[in-house]
PDB file of C-alpha atoms in Angstrom:
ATOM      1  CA  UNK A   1       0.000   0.000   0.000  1.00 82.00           C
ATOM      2  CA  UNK A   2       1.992   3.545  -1.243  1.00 88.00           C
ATOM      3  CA  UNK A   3       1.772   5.812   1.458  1.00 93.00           C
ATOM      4  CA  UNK A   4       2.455   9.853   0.571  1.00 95.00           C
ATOM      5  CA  UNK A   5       3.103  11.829   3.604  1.00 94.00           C
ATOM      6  CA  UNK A   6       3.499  15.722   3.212  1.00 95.00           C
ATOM      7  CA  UNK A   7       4.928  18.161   5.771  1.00 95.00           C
ATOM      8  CA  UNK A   8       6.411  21.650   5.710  1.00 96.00           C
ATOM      9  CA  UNK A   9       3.515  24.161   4.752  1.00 96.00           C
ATOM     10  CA  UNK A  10       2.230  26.894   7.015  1.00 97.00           C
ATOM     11  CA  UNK A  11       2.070  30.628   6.805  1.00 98.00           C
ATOM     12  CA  UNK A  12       4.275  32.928   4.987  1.00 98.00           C
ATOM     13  CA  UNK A  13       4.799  36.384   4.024  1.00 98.00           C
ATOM     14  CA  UNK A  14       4.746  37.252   0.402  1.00 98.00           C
ATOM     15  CA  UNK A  15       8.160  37.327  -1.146  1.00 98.00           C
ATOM     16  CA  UNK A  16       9.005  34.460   1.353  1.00 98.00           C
ATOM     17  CA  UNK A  17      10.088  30.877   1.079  1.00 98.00           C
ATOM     18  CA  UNK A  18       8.850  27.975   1.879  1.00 98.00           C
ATOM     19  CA  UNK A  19       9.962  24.067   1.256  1.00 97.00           C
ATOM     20  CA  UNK A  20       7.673  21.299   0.924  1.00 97.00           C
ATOM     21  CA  UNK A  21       8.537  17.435   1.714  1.00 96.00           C
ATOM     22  CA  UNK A  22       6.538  13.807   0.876  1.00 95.00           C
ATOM     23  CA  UNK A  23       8.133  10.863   2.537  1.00 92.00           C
ATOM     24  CA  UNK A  24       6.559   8.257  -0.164  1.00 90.00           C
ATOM     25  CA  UNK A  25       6.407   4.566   1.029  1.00 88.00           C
ATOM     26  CA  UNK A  26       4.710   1.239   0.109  1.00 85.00           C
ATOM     27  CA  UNK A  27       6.685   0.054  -2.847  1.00 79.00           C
ATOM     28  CA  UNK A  28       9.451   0.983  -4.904  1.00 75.00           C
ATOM     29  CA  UNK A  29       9.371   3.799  -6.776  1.00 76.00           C
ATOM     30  CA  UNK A  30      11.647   3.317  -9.529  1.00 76.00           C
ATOM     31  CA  UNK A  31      10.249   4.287 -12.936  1.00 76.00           C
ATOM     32  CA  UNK A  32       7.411   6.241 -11.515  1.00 81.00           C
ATOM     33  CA  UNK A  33       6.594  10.293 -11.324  1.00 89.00           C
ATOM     34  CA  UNK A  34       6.178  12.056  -8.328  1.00 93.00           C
ATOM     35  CA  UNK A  35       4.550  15.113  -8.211  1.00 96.00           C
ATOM     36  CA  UNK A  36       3.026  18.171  -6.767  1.00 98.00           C
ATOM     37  CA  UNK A  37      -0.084  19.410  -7.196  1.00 98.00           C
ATOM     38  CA  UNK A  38      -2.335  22.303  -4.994  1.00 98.00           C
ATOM     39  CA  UNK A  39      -6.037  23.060  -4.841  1.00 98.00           C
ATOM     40  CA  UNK A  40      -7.171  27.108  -4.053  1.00 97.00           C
ATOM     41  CA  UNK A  41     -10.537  27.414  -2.264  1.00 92.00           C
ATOM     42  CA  UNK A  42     -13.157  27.118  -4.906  1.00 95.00           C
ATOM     43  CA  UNK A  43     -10.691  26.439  -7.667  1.00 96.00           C
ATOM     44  CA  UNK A  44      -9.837  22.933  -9.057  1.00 97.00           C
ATOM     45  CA  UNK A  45      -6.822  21.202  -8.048  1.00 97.00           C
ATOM     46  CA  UNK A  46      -3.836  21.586 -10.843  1.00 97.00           C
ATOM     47  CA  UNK A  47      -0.784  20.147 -11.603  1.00 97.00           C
ATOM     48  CA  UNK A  48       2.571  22.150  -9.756  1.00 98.00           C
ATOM     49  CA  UNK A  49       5.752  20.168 -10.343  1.00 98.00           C
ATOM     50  CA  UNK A  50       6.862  16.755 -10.693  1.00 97.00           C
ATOM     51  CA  UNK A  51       9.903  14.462 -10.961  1.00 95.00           C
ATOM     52  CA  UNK A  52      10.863  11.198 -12.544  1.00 92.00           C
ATOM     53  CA  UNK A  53      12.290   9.580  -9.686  1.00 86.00           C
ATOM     54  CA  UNK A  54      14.711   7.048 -11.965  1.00 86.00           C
ATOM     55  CA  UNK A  55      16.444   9.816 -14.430  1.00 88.00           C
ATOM     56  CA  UNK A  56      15.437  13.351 -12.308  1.00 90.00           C
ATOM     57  CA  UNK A  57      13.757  14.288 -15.026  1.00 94.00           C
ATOM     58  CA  UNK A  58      10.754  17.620 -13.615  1.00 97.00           C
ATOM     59  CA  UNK A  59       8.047  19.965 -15.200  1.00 97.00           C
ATOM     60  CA  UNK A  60       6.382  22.099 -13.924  1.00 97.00           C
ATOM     61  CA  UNK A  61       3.706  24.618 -14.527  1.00 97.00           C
ATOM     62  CA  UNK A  62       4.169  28.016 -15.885  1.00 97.00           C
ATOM     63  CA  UNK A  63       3.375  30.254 -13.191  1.00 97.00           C
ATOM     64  CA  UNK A  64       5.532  28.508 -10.949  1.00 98.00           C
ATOM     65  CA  UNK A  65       9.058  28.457 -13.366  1.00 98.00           C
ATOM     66  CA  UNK A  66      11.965  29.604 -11.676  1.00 98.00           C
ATOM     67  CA  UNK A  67      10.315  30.197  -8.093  1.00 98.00           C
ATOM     68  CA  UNK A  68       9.721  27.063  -7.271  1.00 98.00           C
ATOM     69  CA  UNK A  69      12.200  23.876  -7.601  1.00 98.00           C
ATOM     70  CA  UNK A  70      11.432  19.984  -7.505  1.00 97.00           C
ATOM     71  CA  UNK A  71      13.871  17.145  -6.274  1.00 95.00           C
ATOM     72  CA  UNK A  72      14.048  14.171  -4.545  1.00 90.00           C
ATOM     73  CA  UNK A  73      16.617  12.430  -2.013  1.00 83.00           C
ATOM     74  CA  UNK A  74      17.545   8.725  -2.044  1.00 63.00           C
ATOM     75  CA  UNK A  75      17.021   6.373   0.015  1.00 62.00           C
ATOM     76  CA  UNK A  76      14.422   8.001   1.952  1.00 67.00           C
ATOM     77  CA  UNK A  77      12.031   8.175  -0.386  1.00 85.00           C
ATOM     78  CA  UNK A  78      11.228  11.898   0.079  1.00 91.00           C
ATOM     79  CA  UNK A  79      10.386  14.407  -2.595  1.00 93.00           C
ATOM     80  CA  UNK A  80      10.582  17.869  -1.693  1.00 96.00           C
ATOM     81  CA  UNK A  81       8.990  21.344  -3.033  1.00 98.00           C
ATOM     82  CA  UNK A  82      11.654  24.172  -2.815  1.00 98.00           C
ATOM     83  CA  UNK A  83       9.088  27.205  -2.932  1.00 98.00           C
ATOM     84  CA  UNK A  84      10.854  31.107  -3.501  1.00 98.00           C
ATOM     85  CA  UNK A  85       9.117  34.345  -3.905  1.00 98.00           C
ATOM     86  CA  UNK A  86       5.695  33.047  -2.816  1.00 98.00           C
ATOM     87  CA  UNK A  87       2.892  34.924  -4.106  1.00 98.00           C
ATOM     88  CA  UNK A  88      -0.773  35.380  -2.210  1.00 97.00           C
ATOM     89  CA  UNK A  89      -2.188  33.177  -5.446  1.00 97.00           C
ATOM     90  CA  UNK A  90       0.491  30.295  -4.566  1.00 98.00           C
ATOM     91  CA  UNK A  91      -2.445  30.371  -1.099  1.00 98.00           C
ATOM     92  CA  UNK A  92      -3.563  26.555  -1.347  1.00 98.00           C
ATOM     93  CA  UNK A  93      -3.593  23.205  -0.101  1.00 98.00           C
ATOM     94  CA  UNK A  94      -0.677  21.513  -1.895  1.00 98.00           C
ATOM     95  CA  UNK A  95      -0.835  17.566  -2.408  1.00 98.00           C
ATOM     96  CA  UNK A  96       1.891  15.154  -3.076  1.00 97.00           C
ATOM     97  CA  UNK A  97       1.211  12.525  -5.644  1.00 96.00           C
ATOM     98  CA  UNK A  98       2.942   9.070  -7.129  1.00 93.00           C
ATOM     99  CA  UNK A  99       2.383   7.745 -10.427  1.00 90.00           C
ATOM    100  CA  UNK A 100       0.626   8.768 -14.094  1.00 89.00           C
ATOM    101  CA  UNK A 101       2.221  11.234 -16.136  1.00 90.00           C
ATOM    102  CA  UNK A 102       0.738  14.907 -15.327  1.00 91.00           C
ATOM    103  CA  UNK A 103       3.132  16.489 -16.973  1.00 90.00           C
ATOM    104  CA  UNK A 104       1.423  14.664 -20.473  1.00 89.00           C
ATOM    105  CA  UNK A 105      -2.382  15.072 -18.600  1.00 90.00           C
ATOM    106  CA  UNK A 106      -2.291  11.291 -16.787  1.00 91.00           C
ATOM    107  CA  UNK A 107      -3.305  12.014 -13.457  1.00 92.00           C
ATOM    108  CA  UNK A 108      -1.430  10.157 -10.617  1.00 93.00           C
ATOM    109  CA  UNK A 109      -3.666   7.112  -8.785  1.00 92.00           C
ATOM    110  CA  UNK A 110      -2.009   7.745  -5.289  1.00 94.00           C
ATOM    111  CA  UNK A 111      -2.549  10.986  -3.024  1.00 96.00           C
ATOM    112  CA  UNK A 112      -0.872  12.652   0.161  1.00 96.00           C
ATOM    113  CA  UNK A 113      -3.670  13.902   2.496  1.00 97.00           C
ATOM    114  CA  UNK A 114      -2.268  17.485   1.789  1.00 97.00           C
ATOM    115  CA  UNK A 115      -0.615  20.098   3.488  1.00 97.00           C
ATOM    116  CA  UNK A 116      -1.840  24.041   3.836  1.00 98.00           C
ATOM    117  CA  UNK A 117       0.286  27.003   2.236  1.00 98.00           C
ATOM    118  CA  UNK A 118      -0.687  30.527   3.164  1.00 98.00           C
ATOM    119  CA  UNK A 119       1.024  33.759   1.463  1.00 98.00           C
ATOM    120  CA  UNK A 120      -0.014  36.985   3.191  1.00 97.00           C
ATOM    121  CA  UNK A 121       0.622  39.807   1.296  1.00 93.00           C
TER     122      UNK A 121
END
């Protein structure tokens, strides 16, 4: 059973930084994606970042290019969200996901219970 555990949000001034982590366990995640997604209030959840976890391989969405930075350690299992410059839109409840291709529109099957990011401005 793949377990995604997030940690790390909370509440942070705009302009301020922030880093996510997902301690994934339950199998072996060689050849699969993990990713990032978030979910405003009364918006629909989208796609934030992910990483191949075999080659390193990450996407990511447009509005979040060069703020916010994907990676993943080793052993551990964990993937982390390196967020810079937060913005009050960034305000959401970010999820950690394993499997599918979002980066190609294949949604993941596995989900963290999700962690709360707030940007005051």
């Amino acid at each position: 059973q793949v377990q995604l555990v997030e940690s790390g949000g909370g509440l942070v001034q705009s302009g301020g930084s922030l880093r996510l982590s997902c301690a994934a366990s339950g199998r072996t995640f060689s050849g699969y994606g993990l990713s990032w997604f978030r979910q405003a209030p009364g918006k629909e959840r989208e796609f934030v970042a992910a990483i191949t976890w075999t080659s390193g391989n990450t996407y990511y969405t447009d509005s979040v290019k060069g703020r916010f930075t994907v990676s993943r350690g080793g052993a551990k299992n964990t993937v982390y969200l390196q967020m810079n410059s937060l913005k009050p839109e960034d305000t959401a409840v970010y999820y950690c996901a394993a499997g599918g291709t979002p980066w190609a529109g294949v949604l993941p099957g596995y989900w963290g219970q999700g962690t709360q990011v707030t940007v005051s401005s």
